[in-house]
mmCIF file of C-alpha atoms and ligand atoms in Angstrom:
data_model
loop_
_atom_site.group_PDB
_atom_site.id
_atom_site.type_symbol
_atom_site.label_atom_id
_atom_site.label_comp_id
_atom_site.label_asym_id
_atom_site.label_seq_id
_atom_site.Cartn_x
_atom_site.Cartn_y
_atom_site.Cartn_z
ATOM 1 C CA UNK A 1 5.108 20.394 7.436
ATOM 2 C CA UNK A 2 7.894 18.217 6.116
ATOM 3 C CA UNK A 3 10.786 17.428 8.499
ATOM 4 C CA UNK A 4 14.124 18.816 7.254
ATOM 5 C CA UNK A 5 15.450 16.261 4.766
ATOM 6 C CA UNK A 6 18.756 14.586 5.473
ATOM 7 C CA UNK A 7 21.290 12.722 3.310
ATOM 8 C CA UNK A 8 20.865 12.694 -0.463
ATOM 9 C CA UNK A 9 17.397 14.281 -0.140
ATOM 10 C CA UNK A 10 18.908 17.331 1.594
ATOM 11 C CA UNK A 11 21.435 17.671 -1.236
ATOM 12 C CA UNK A 12 18.555 17.518 -3.713
ATOM 13 C CA UNK A 13 16.535 20.392 -2.186
ATOM 14 C CA UNK A 14 18.223 23.066 -4.353
ATOM 15 C CA UNK A 15 17.319 21.060 -7.491
ATOM 16 C CA UNK A 16 13.549 21.446 -7.046
ATOM 17 C CA UNK A 17 12.122 23.251 -10.068
ATOM 18 C CA UNK A 18 15.410 23.232 -12.003
ATOM 19 C CA UNK A 19 15.292 22.113 -15.659
ATOM 20 C CA UNK A 20 17.230 18.861 -16.158
ATOM 21 C CA UNK A 21 17.381 18.171 -12.405
ATOM 22 C CA UNK A 22 15.863 14.683 -12.717
ATOM 23 C CA UNK A 23 19.073 13.380 -14.271
ATOM 24 C CA UNK A 24 21.230 15.134 -11.669
ATOM 25 C CA UNK A 25 19.726 13.743 -8.462
ATOM 26 C CA UNK A 26 22.019 12.746 -5.649
ATOM 27 C CA UNK A 27 21.349 9.065 -5.052
ATOM 28 C CA UNK A 28 20.138 6.574 -3.962
ATOM 29 C CA UNK A 29 16.786 8.381 -4.029
ATOM 30 C CA UNK A 30 13.194 7.105 -4.086
ATOM 31 C CA UNK A 31 11.558 8.753 -7.093
ATOM 32 C CA UNK A 32 7.853 9.191 -7.849
ATOM 33 C CA UNK A 33 6.970 9.776 -11.494
ATOM 34 C CA UNK A 34 4.097 12.233 -11.045
ATOM 35 C CA UNK A 35 2.371 11.599 -14.393
ATOM 36 C CA UNK A 36 2.306 7.832 -13.899
ATOM 37 C CA UNK A 37 1.230 8.220 -10.265
ATOM 38 C CA UNK A 38 -1.664 10.509 -11.232
ATOM 39 C CA UNK A 39 -2.690 8.079 -13.971
ATOM 40 C CA UNK A 40 -2.716 5.202 -11.448
ATOM 41 C CA UNK A 41 -4.653 7.273 -8.933
ATOM 42 C CA UNK A 42 -7.367 8.334 -11.358
ATOM 43 C CA UNK A 43 -7.645 4.901 -12.997
ATOM 44 C CA UNK A 44 -8.482 3.281 -9.651
ATOM 45 C CA UNK A 45 -11.014 5.931 -8.662
ATOM 46 C CA UNK A 46 -12.679 5.848 -12.100
ATOM 47 C CA UNK A 47 -12.922 2.050 -12.137
ATOM 48 C CA UNK A 48 -14.487 2.026 -8.675
ATOM 49 C CA UNK A 49 -16.834 4.926 -9.383
ATOM 50 C CA UNK A 50 -18.056 3.344 -12.632
ATOM 51 C CA UNK A 51 -18.584 -0.030 -10.934
ATOM 52 C CA UNK A 52 -20.344 1.513 -7.930
ATOM 53 C CA UNK A 53 -17.892 0.091 -5.411
ATOM 54 C CA UNK A 54 -16.054 2.124 -2.762
ATOM 55 C CA UNK A 55 -12.297 2.158 -2.231
ATOM 56 C CA UNK A 56 -10.320 2.510 0.974
ATOM 57 C CA UNK A 57 -6.724 2.327 -0.276
ATOM 58 C CA UNK A 58 -4.047 0.699 1.823
ATOM 59 C CA UNK A 59 -1.251 2.967 3.090
ATOM 60 C CA UNK A 60 1.020 -0.010 3.789
ATOM 61 C CA UNK A 61 2.247 0.440 0.209
ATOM 62 C CA UNK A 62 3.114 4.156 0.396
ATOM 63 C CA UNK A 63 3.226 5.319 4.061
ATOM 64 C CA UNK A 64 2.940 8.912 2.848
ATOM 65 C CA UNK A 65 0.386 11.485 4.066
ATOM 66 C CA UNK A 66 0.487 13.516 0.838
ATOM 67 C CA UNK A 67 -0.446 10.402 -1.139
ATOM 68 C CA UNK A 68 -3.207 9.592 1.373
ATOM 69 C CA UNK A 69 -4.563 13.151 0.957
ATOM 70 C CA UNK A 70 -4.596 12.751 -2.816
ATOM 71 C CA UNK A 71 -6.352 9.382 -2.512
ATOM 72 C CA UNK A 72 -9.016 11.015 -0.322
ATOM 73 C CA UNK A 73 -9.377 13.855 -2.834
ATOM 74 C CA UNK A 74 -9.891 11.187 -5.532
ATOM 75 C CA UNK A 75 -12.871 9.797 -3.617
ATOM 76 C CA UNK A 76 -11.419 7.265 -1.155
ATOM 77 C CA UNK A 77 -13.669 6.411 1.793
ATOM 78 C CA UNK A 78 -10.699 6.376 4.149
ATOM 79 C CA UNK A 79 -7.177 5.013 4.388
ATOM 80 C CA UNK A 80 -6.210 1.525 5.600
ATOM 81 C CA UNK A 81 -3.133 0.958 7.749
ATOM 82 C CA UNK A 82 -1.450 -2.330 8.625
ATOM 83 C CA UNK A 83 -0.098 -1.432 12.063
ATOM 84 C CA UNK A 84 -0.993 1.037 14.836
ATOM 85 C CA UNK A 85 2.346 2.844 14.352
ATOM 86 C CA UNK A 86 1.637 3.366 10.656
ATOM 87 C CA UNK A 87 -1.823 4.679 11.520
ATOM 88 C CA UNK A 88 -0.525 7.022 14.235
ATOM 89 C CA UNK A 89 2.136 8.442 11.894
ATOM 90 C CA UNK A 90 -0.524 9.318 9.315
ATOM 91 C CA UNK A 91 -2.856 10.647 12.012
ATOM 92 C CA UNK A 92 -0.005 12.858 13.234
ATOM 93 C CA UNK A 93 0.377 14.131 9.669
ATOM 94 C CA UNK A 94 -3.289 15.148 9.518
ATOM 95 C CA UNK A 95 -5.105 12.149 8.027
ATOM 96 C CA UNK A 96 -8.369 11.614 9.909
ATOM 97 C CA UNK A 97 -10.272 8.690 8.262
ATOM 98 C CA UNK A 98 -8.173 5.679 9.161
ATOM 99 C CA UNK A 99 -8.767 1.969 9.401
ATOM 100 C CA UNK A 100 -6.481 -0.536 11.103
ATOM 101 C CA UNK A 101 -6.826 -3.625 8.922
ATOM 102 C CA UNK A 102 -5.284 -6.148 11.340
ATOM 103 C CA UNK A 103 -5.997 -7.232 14.901
ATOM 104 C CA UNK A 104 -3.570 -6.192 17.679
ATOM 105 C CA UNK A 105 -2.570 -7.547 21.083
ATOM 106 C CA UNK A 106 -1.277 -4.491 22.946
ATOM 107 C CA UNK A 107 -3.368 -2.561 25.489
ATOM 108 C CA UNK A 108 -0.989 0.401 25.134
ATOM 109 C CA UNK A 109 -1.447 0.589 21.365
ATOM 110 C CA UNK A 110 -5.222 0.229 21.725
ATOM 111 C CA UNK A 111 -5.163 3.131 24.173
ATOM 112 C CA UNK A 112 -3.229 5.273 21.655
ATOM 113 C CA UNK A 113 -5.813 4.481 18.987
ATOM 114 C CA UNK A 114 -8.637 5.484 21.335
ATOM 115 C CA UNK A 115 -6.829 8.727 22.104
ATOM 116 C CA UNK A 116 -6.582 9.431 18.367
ATOM 117 C CA UNK A 117 -10.333 8.786 18.065
ATOM 118 C CA UNK A 118 -10.961 11.181 20.966
ATOM 119 C CA UNK A 119 -8.798 13.792 19.208
ATOM 120 C CA UNK A 120 -10.986 13.730 16.110
ATOM 121 C CA UNK A 121 -9.881 10.596 14.230
ATOM 122 C CA UNK A 122 -12.603 8.512 12.638
ATOM 123 C CA UNK A 123 -10.922 5.235 13.491
ATOM 124 C CA UNK A 124 -12.147 1.863 12.276
ATOM 125 C CA UNK A 125 -10.654 -1.345 13.688
ATOM 126 C CA UNK A 126 -11.039 -5.061 12.993
ATOM 127 C CA UNK A 127 -11.602 -7.779 15.579
ATOM 128 C CA UNK A 128 -11.255 -11.539 15.445
ATOM 129 C CA UNK A 129 -11.714 -12.527 19.096
ATOM 130 C CA UNK A 130 -13.869 -11.556 22.087
ATOM 131 C CA UNK A 131 -11.098 -10.170 24.334
ATOM 132 C CA UNK A 132 -10.077 -7.708 21.612
ATOM 133 C CA UNK A 133 -13.662 -6.427 21.430
ATOM 134 C CA UNK A 134 -13.619 -5.847 25.190
ATOM 135 C CA UNK A 135 -10.242 -4.100 25.017
ATOM 136 C CA UNK A 136 -11.368 -1.732 22.248
ATOM 137 C CA UNK A 137 -14.675 -1.036 24.026
ATOM 138 C CA UNK A 138 -12.973 -0.221 27.329
ATOM 139 C CA UNK A 139 -10.347 2.019 25.725
ATOM 140 C CA UNK A 140 -12.930 3.937 23.697
ATOM 141 C CA UNK A 141 -15.148 4.380 26.735
ATOM 142 C CA UNK A 142 -12.179 5.538 28.870
ATOM 143 C CA UNK A 143 -11.500 8.278 26.316
ATOM 144 C CA UNK A 144 -15.177 9.128 25.834
ATOM 145 C CA UNK A 145 -15.094 8.110 22.191
ATOM 146 C CA UNK A 146 -16.159 5.387 19.794
ATOM 147 C CA UNK A 147 -14.581 2.959 17.309
ATOM 148 C CA UNK A 148 -16.190 1.660 14.138
ATOM 149 C CA UNK A 149 -15.632 -2.095 14.165
ATOM 150 C CA UNK A 150 -15.402 -4.694 11.410
ATOM 151 C CA UNK A 151 -15.421 -8.402 12.174
ATOM 152 C CA UNK A 152 -12.378 -9.908 10.455
ATOM 153 C CA UNK A 153 -13.186 -12.956 8.310
ATOM 154 C CA UNK A 154 -10.764 -15.562 6.974
ATOM 155 C CA UNK A 155 -11.799 -16.538 3.458
ATOM 156 C CA UNK A 156 -8.575 -18.393 2.684
ATOM 157 C CA UNK A 157 -5.625 -16.172 3.616
ATOM 158 C CA UNK A 158 -5.129 -18.055 6.866
ATOM 159 C CA UNK A 159 -3.593 -15.096 8.701
ATOM 160 C CA UNK A 160 -6.257 -13.443 10.828
ATOM 161 C CA UNK A 161 -10.018 -13.551 11.031
ATOM 162 C CA UNK A 162 -12.569 -16.210 11.855
ATOM 163 C CA UNK A 163 -13.335 -18.865 9.264
ATOM 164 C CA UNK A 164 -16.574 -20.012 10.808
ATOM 165 C CA UNK A 165 -19.929 -18.285 10.162
ATOM 166 C CA UNK A 166 -21.241 -18.849 13.689
ATOM 167 C CA UNK A 167 -18.042 -17.360 15.168
ATOM 168 C CA UNK A 168 -18.549 -14.302 12.945
ATOM 169 C CA UNK A 169 -22.138 -13.934 14.173
ATOM 170 C CA UNK A 170 -21.031 -14.267 17.803
ATOM 171 C CA UNK A 171 -18.354 -11.605 17.399
ATOM 172 C CA UNK A 172 -20.684 -9.206 15.578
ATOM 173 C CA UNK A 173 -23.292 -9.632 18.312
ATOM 174 C CA UNK A 174 -20.704 -8.929 21.007
ATOM 175 C CA UNK A 175 -19.678 -5.723 19.224
ATOM 176 C CA UNK A 176 -23.277 -4.477 19.247
ATOM 177 C CA UNK A 177 -23.386 -4.917 23.038
ATOM 178 C CA UNK A 178 -20.906 -2.072 23.658
ATOM 179 C CA UNK A 179 -22.020 1.552 23.556
ATOM 180 C CA UNK A 180 -18.477 2.662 22.672
ATOM 181 C CA UNK A 181 -18.335 0.443 19.566
ATOM 182 C CA UNK A 182 -20.319 0.720 16.351
ATOM 183 C CA UNK A 183 -20.737 -2.518 14.419
ATOM 184 C CA UNK A 184 -19.944 -1.413 10.866
ATOM 185 C CA UNK A 185 -19.553 -4.716 9.025
ATOM 186 C CA UNK A 186 -16.863 -7.191 8.014
ATOM 187 C CA UNK A 187 -13.426 -7.348 6.465
ATOM 188 C CA UNK A 188 -12.395 -10.291 4.273
ATOM 189 C CA UNK A 189 -9.011 -9.765 2.626
ATOM 190 C CA UNK A 190 -7.845 -12.640 0.448
ATOM 191 C CA UNK A 191 -4.162 -11.823 -0.094
ATOM 192 C CA UNK A 192 -3.303 -15.074 -1.828
ATOM 193 C CA UNK A 193 -5.429 -14.126 -4.817
ATOM 194 C CA UNK A 194 -3.775 -10.798 -5.591
ATOM 195 C CA UNK A 195 -0.628 -11.868 -7.454
ATOM 196 C CA UNK A 196 -2.022 -14.752 -9.501
ATOM 197 C CA UNK A 197 -0.770 -13.626 -12.917
ATOM 198 C CA UNK A 198 -3.406 -15.247 -15.157
ATOM 199 C CA UNK A 199 -6.727 -13.381 -15.165
ATOM 200 C CA UNK A 200 -8.992 -16.443 -15.351
ATOM 201 C CA UNK A 201 -7.023 -18.314 -12.669
ATOM 202 C CA UNK A 202 -7.279 -15.251 -10.415
ATOM 203 C CA UNK A 203 -10.995 -14.941 -11.136
ATOM 204 C CA UNK A 204 -11.488 -18.586 -10.104
ATOM 205 C CA UNK A 205 -9.487 -18.161 -6.871
ATOM 206 C CA UNK A 206 -11.369 -14.956 -6.039
ATOM 207 C CA UNK A 207 -14.703 -16.669 -6.679
ATOM 208 C CA UNK A 208 -13.724 -19.414 -4.242
ATOM 209 C CA UNK A 209 -12.998 -16.840 -1.513
ATOM 210 C CA UNK A 210 -16.244 -15.013 -2.346
ATOM 211 C CA UNK A 211 -18.197 -18.236 -1.995
ATOM 212 C CA UNK A 212 -16.938 -18.587 1.603
ATOM 213 C CA UNK A 213 -17.638 -14.905 2.236
ATOM 214 C CA UNK A 214 -21.182 -15.129 0.847
ATOM 215 C CA UNK A 215 -21.957 -17.919 3.327
ATOM 216 C CA UNK A 216 -20.770 -15.829 6.245
ATOM 217 C CA UNK A 217 -22.686 -12.746 5.101
ATOM 218 C CA UNK A 218 -25.841 -14.878 4.780
ATOM 219 C CA UNK A 219 -25.411 -16.088 8.375
ATOM 220 C CA UNK A 220 -24.955 -12.504 9.594
ATOM 221 C CA UNK A 221 -28.084 -11.409 7.708
ATOM 222 C CA UNK A 222 -30.018 -14.291 9.161
ATOM 223 C CA UNK A 223 -28.985 -13.088 12.631
ATOM 224 C CA UNK A 224 -30.101 -9.504 11.800
ATOM 225 C CA UNK A 225 -26.450 -8.450 11.708
ATOM 226 C CA UNK A 226 -26.193 -7.631 8.000
ATOM 227 C CA UNK A 227 -22.888 -5.788 7.421
ATOM 228 C CA UNK A 228 -23.037 -2.245 6.023
ATOM 229 C CA UNK A 229 -19.382 -2.473 5.038
ATOM 230 C CA UNK A 230 -17.845 -5.519 3.342
ATOM 231 C CA UNK A 231 -14.193 -4.562 2.878
ATOM 232 C CA UNK A 232 -11.415 -6.537 1.168
ATOM 233 C CA UNK A 233 -9.613 -6.989 -2.115
ATOM 234 C CA UNK A 234 -6.467 -5.378 -3.445
ATOM 235 C CA UNK A 235 -4.801 -4.211 -6.632
ATOM 236 C CA UNK A 236 -4.900 -7.685 -8.178
ATOM 237 C CA UNK A 237 -8.548 -8.429 -7.464
ATOM 238 C CA UNK A 238 -10.248 -5.017 -7.485
ATOM 239 C CA UNK A 239 -11.769 -5.399 -10.963
ATOM 240 C CA UNK A 240 -13.029 -8.875 -10.144
ATOM 241 C CA UNK A 241 -14.420 -7.604 -6.834
ATOM 242 C CA UNK A 242 -16.182 -4.778 -8.642
ATOM 243 C CA UNK A 243 -17.820 -7.318 -10.990
ATOM 244 C CA UNK A 244 -18.669 -9.838 -8.253
ATOM 245 C CA UNK A 245 -20.745 -7.322 -6.282
ATOM 246 C CA UNK A 246 -20.100 -8.851 -2.861
ATOM 247 C CA UNK A 247 -17.646 -6.334 -1.409
ATOM 248 C CA UNK A 248 -18.864 -2.792 -0.786
ATOM 249 C CA UNK A 249 -15.291 -1.492 -0.956
ATOM 250 C CA UNK A 250 -11.777 -2.568 -1.974
ATOM 251 C CA UNK A 251 -8.448 -1.896 -0.222
ATOM 252 C CA UNK A 252 -5.879 -1.606 -3.032
ATOM 253 C CA UNK A 253 -2.371 -0.606 -1.983
ATOM 254 C CA UNK A 254 0.256 -1.283 -4.641
ATOM 255 C CA UNK A 255 -1.617 0.367 -7.527
ATOM 256 C CA UNK A 256 -0.236 3.832 -6.708
ATOM 257 C CA UNK A 257 3.389 2.719 -7.117
ATOM 258 C CA UNK A 258 3.406 -0.724 -8.768
ATOM 259 C CA UNK A 259 6.409 -3.028 -8.801
ATOM 260 C CA UNK A 260 8.015 -5.970 -10.570
ATOM 261 C CA UNK A 261 6.008 -8.421 -8.433
ATOM 262 C CA UNK A 262 2.793 -7.034 -9.980
ATOM 263 C CA UNK A 263 4.217 -6.469 -13.466
ATOM 264 C CA UNK A 264 3.322 -9.935 -14.820
ATOM 265 C CA UNK A 265 -0.209 -9.794 -13.342
ATOM 266 C CA UNK A 266 -2.915 -9.373 -15.996
ATOM 267 C CA UNK A 267 -5.042 -7.160 -13.766
ATOM 268 C CA UNK A 268 -7.880 -6.319 -16.143
ATOM 269 C CA UNK A 269 -7.835 -9.372 -18.415
ATOM 270 C CA UNK A 270 -6.291 -7.366 -21.267
ATOM 271 C CA UNK A 271 -2.779 -8.756 -20.832
ATOM 272 C CA UNK A 272 -0.876 -6.234 -18.736
ATOM 273 C CA UNK A 273 -0.712 -4.680 -15.302
ATOM 274 C CA UNK A 274 -2.717 -1.606 -16.402
ATOM 275 C CA UNK A 275 -1.087 0.615 -13.788
ATOM 276 C CA UNK A 276 2.369 2.048 -14.501
ATOM 277 C CA UNK A 277 5.634 1.858 -12.524
ATOM 278 C CA UNK A 278 5.416 5.194 -10.649
ATOM 279 C CA UNK A 279 7.913 4.303 -7.921
ATOM 280 C CA UNK A 280 11.547 4.014 -8.911
ATOM 281 C CA UNK A 281 14.837 4.218 -7.114
ATOM 282 C CA UNK A 282 17.369 6.492 -8.790
ATOM 283 C CA UNK A 283 20.950 5.256 -8.560
ATOM 284 C CA UNK A 284 24.242 6.459 -10.016
ATOM 285 C CA UNK A 285 26.887 4.532 -11.915
ATOM 286 C CA UNK A 286 29.803 4.839 -9.488
ATOM 287 C CA UNK A 287 32.323 2.628 -11.266
ATOM 288 C CA UNK A 288 32.937 -0.327 -13.548
ATOM 289 C CA UNK A 289 33.757 -3.846 -12.401
ATOM 290 C CA UNK A 290 36.890 -5.581 -13.712
ATOM 291 C CA UNK A 291 34.499 -7.638 -15.852
ATOM 292 C CA UNK A 292 33.066 -4.488 -17.459
ATOM 293 C CA UNK A 293 29.727 -4.069 -15.695
ATOM 294 C CA UNK A 294 28.418 -0.666 -14.576
ATOM 295 C CA UNK A 295 28.201 -0.642 -10.769
ATOM 296 C CA UNK A 296 25.434 1.449 -9.187
ATOM 297 C CA UNK A 297 25.130 2.810 -5.648
ATOM 298 C CA UNK A 298 21.968 0.947 -4.613
ATOM 299 C CA UNK A 299 21.668 -2.517 -3.066
ATOM 300 C CA UNK A 300 19.552 -4.089 -0.350
ATOM 301 C CA UNK A 301 19.581 -0.885 1.735
ATOM 302 C CA UNK A 302 17.757 0.963 -1.039
ATOM 303 C CA UNK A 303 15.563 -1.765 -2.563
ATOM 304 C CA UNK A 304 13.626 -4.562 -0.877
ATOM 305 C CA UNK A 305 14.820 -7.587 -2.815
ATOM 306 C CA UNK A 306 11.767 -9.832 -2.387
ATOM 307 C CA UNK A 307 10.602 -9.632 -5.987
ATOM 308 C CA UNK A 308 11.866 -9.909 -9.559
ATOM 309 C CA UNK A 309 14.940 -7.852 -10.516
ATOM 310 C CA UNK A 310 14.375 -4.170 -11.379
ATOM 311 C CA UNK A 311 14.380 -2.842 -14.920
ATOM 312 C CA UNK A 312 16.866 -0.008 -15.450
ATOM 313 C CA UNK A 313 15.458 3.086 -17.152
ATOM 314 C CA UNK A 314 17.471 5.799 -18.841
ATOM 315 C CA UNK A 315 14.822 8.346 -19.758
ATOM 316 C CA UNK A 316 11.973 6.278 -21.242
ATOM 317 C CA UNK A 317 14.258 3.498 -22.413
ATOM 318 C CA UNK A 318 14.841 0.195 -20.603
ATOM 319 C CA UNK A 319 18.620 -0.280 -20.776
ATOM 320 C CA UNK A 320 19.012 -3.412 -18.670
ATOM 321 C CA UNK A 321 18.284 -5.174 -15.395
ATOM 322 C CA UNK A 322 19.905 -4.839 -11.989
ATOM 323 C CA UNK A 323 21.730 -7.752 -10.444
ATOM 324 C CA UNK A 324 22.532 -7.317 -6.766
ATOM 325 C CA UNK A 325 26.095 -7.219 -5.550
ATOM 326 C CA UNK A 326 25.796 -6.304 -1.904
ATOM 327 C CA UNK A 327 23.979 -4.161 0.605
ATOM 328 C CA UNK A 328 25.057 -0.910 -1.015
ATOM 329 C CA UNK A 329 25.673 -1.840 -4.667
ATOM 330 C CA UNK A 330 24.198 -3.445 -7.753
ATOM 331 C CA UNK A 331 25.481 -4.153 -11.242
ATOM 332 C CA UNK A 332 23.624 -3.343 -14.434
ATOM 333 C CA UNK A 333 23.230 -6.261 -16.818
ATOM 334 C CA UNK A 334 22.871 -4.261 -20.053
ATOM 335 C CA UNK A 335 20.727 -5.282 -23.013
ATOM 336 C CA UNK A 336 22.581 -7.599 -25.427
ATOM 337 C CA UNK A 337 25.235 -5.711 -27.344
ATOM 338 C CA UNK A 338 25.049 -2.507 -25.251
ATOM 339 C CA UNK A 339 28.142 -0.986 -23.651
ATOM 340 C CA UNK A 340 28.317 -0.260 -19.918
ATOM 341 C CA UNK A 341 26.910 3.164 -19.004
ATOM 342 C CA UNK A 342 29.497 5.835 -18.193
ATOM 343 C CA UNK A 343 30.424 6.696 -14.597
ATOM 344 C CA UNK A 344 28.184 9.439 -13.213
ATOM 345 C CA UNK A 345 25.078 8.388 -15.168
ATOM 346 C CA UNK A 346 21.909 8.557 -13.071
ATOM 347 C CA UNK A 347 19.382 5.847 -13.947
ATOM 348 C CA UNK A 348 15.974 4.998 -12.464
ATOM 349 C CA UNK A 349 15.194 1.421 -11.482
ATOM 350 C CA UNK A 350 11.758 -0.084 -11.030
ATOM 351 C CA UNK A 351 11.368 -1.839 -7.668
ATOM 352 C CA UNK A 352 10.987 -5.553 -6.906
ATOM 353 C CA UNK A 353 8.305 -4.957 -4.218
ATOM 354 C CA UNK A 354 6.988 -1.473 -3.439
ATOM 355 C CA UNK A 355 5.792 -1.826 0.192
ATOM 356 C CA UNK A 356 9.079 -2.797 1.853
ATOM 357 C CA UNK A 357 11.063 -0.595 -0.579
ATOM 358 C CA UNK A 358 9.296 2.626 0.460
ATOM 359 C CA UNK A 359 9.981 1.602 4.055
ATOM 360 C CA UNK A 360 13.693 2.201 3.299
ATOM 361 C CA UNK A 361 13.224 5.854 2.273
ATOM 362 C CA UNK A 362 12.343 9.003 4.247
ATOM 363 C CA UNK A 363 11.560 11.095 1.210
ATOM 364 C CA UNK A 364 9.895 10.681 -2.171
ATOM 365 C CA UNK A 365 11.516 12.736 -4.923
ATOM 366 C CA UNK A 366 8.560 13.757 -7.080
ATOM 367 C CA UNK A 367 9.562 14.200 -10.718
ATOM 368 C CA UNK A 368 7.700 15.454 -13.786
ATOM 369 C CA UNK A 369 9.274 15.625 -17.240
ATOM 370 C CA UNK A 370 12.964 16.295 -16.731
ATOM 371 C CA UNK A 371 12.546 18.051 -13.392
ATOM 372 C CA UNK A 372 12.448 17.350 -9.702
ATOM 373 C CA UNK A 373 9.257 19.184 -8.715
ATOM 374 C CA UNK A 374 8.744 18.388 -5.012
ATOM 375 C CA UNK A 375 9.899 16.356 -2.038
ATOM 376 C CA UNK A 376 7.215 14.458 -0.096
ATOM 377 C CA UNK A 377 7.845 13.053 3.332
ATOM 378 C CA UNK A 378 7.259 9.317 3.926
ATOM 379 C CA UNK A 379 5.884 9.900 7.436
ATOM 380 C CA UNK A 380 5.221 6.244 8.315
ATOM 381 C CA UNK A 381 8.590 5.000 7.026
ATOM 382 C CA UNK A 382 9.951 2.490 9.520
ATOM 383 C CA UNK A 383 6.605 2.242 11.340
ATOM 384 C CA UNK A 384 6.269 -1.524 11.393
ATOM 385 C CA UNK A 385 5.115 -1.283 15.018
HETATM 386 C C1 PLP B 401 -5.329 -6.254 4.593
HETATM 387 C C2 PLP B 401 -4.751 -5.807 3.292
HETATM 388 N N1 PLP B 401 -5.516 -5.067 2.460
HETATM 389 C C3 PLP B 401 -5.040 -4.610 1.289
HETATM 390 C C4 PLP B 401 -3.745 -4.886 0.881
HETATM 391 C C5 PLP B 401 -3.265 -4.288 -0.426
HETATM 392 O O1 PLP B 401 -2.871 -5.199 -1.357
HETATM 393 P P1 PLP B 401 -2.215 -4.774 -2.762
HETATM 394 O O2 PLP B 401 -0.935 -4.085 -2.456
HETATM 395 O O3 PLP B 401 -2.032 -6.071 -3.427
HETATM 396 O O4 PLP B 401 -3.181 -3.881 -3.423
HETATM 397 C C6 PLP B 401 -2.928 -5.682 1.677
HETATM 398 C C7 PLP B 401 -1.571 -6.036 1.231
HETATM 399 O O5 PLP B 401 -0.880 -6.865 1.734
HETATM 400 C C8 PLP B 401 -3.435 -6.138 2.932
HETATM 401 O O6 PLP B 401 -2.684 -6.876 3.763
#
């Protein structure tokens, strides 16, 4: 059940189901355009189904149990999480098939994960060093449960994972030596590939990572440790991964929401992002600057700024771009020749980068047509632990 909303979201509760309510939201408010979201959701599941590749979407982009449930209903194999806290928040909200896609260094957090597994979670973890394997094995055994384990491979991201085939074989073998661990395969996420805008350049970079990965998989096979699961990829590479046939599943995150960072990326080689901008932040024109710009009530506390400037939407129409002017405010740079919007106008802005933006909001205002239709809790908001 959703926690009682606070702030602008609480003021918006009476608007649910009211005609015209979308343009009357109290702001700043994270908004989910339901039609675009459903399009994004079904496009990913269709692409993967047609290509015969699985998908285990990443919750780091949305942090929302309702979205995770809908991804599972659309055929996802499970839900990836970046941090134990994010995973525990979704587990607490009823999601059971969860994978922690990064190694950890805390015995306390490992114990919590084992407890979740003992309470009915099907928890998959990744390992990139021997002591982490021991820690997971001991925690699972203490709680009378089991973890699925992927060996984390570095195919060029240079963040976590082993880059050496023999090290991968050694780790996989160690995993098989523990009764409380099940060796399930490997993870190889190449994050540097995802945002390369040009399709052919991204294909070439992905092929380079796949070449490294293929060598490591061959070594594992040779050692009778062939991986069942080969997990990796994201929104930017999922089509290439589906064609390459090396991964058994992809981990796309941003596709549900999309953002300005992904907007220039030619995801399918047809010239555009393919997925639509489902996540917006609604803001209100609260005044006009002495130089004549419309000032809106959203700044760095409502948008993560690490991406290109948002487009400003009034209905379907793009009426300008936001330029930041502080933690709480932005100014609208209108299209050439347009007058500043009147005070009180509610506009929706696309977001520079969806993952850290959703982390600033407790509630998603779900809109369809001209109405606010639901409020969804962002259960893992703030869970960077
Ligand atoms: C391990 C891992 N998998 C998947 C993703 C999802 O990537 P995207 O949002 O580009 O789809 C990320 C994003 O950073 C990630 O770190």
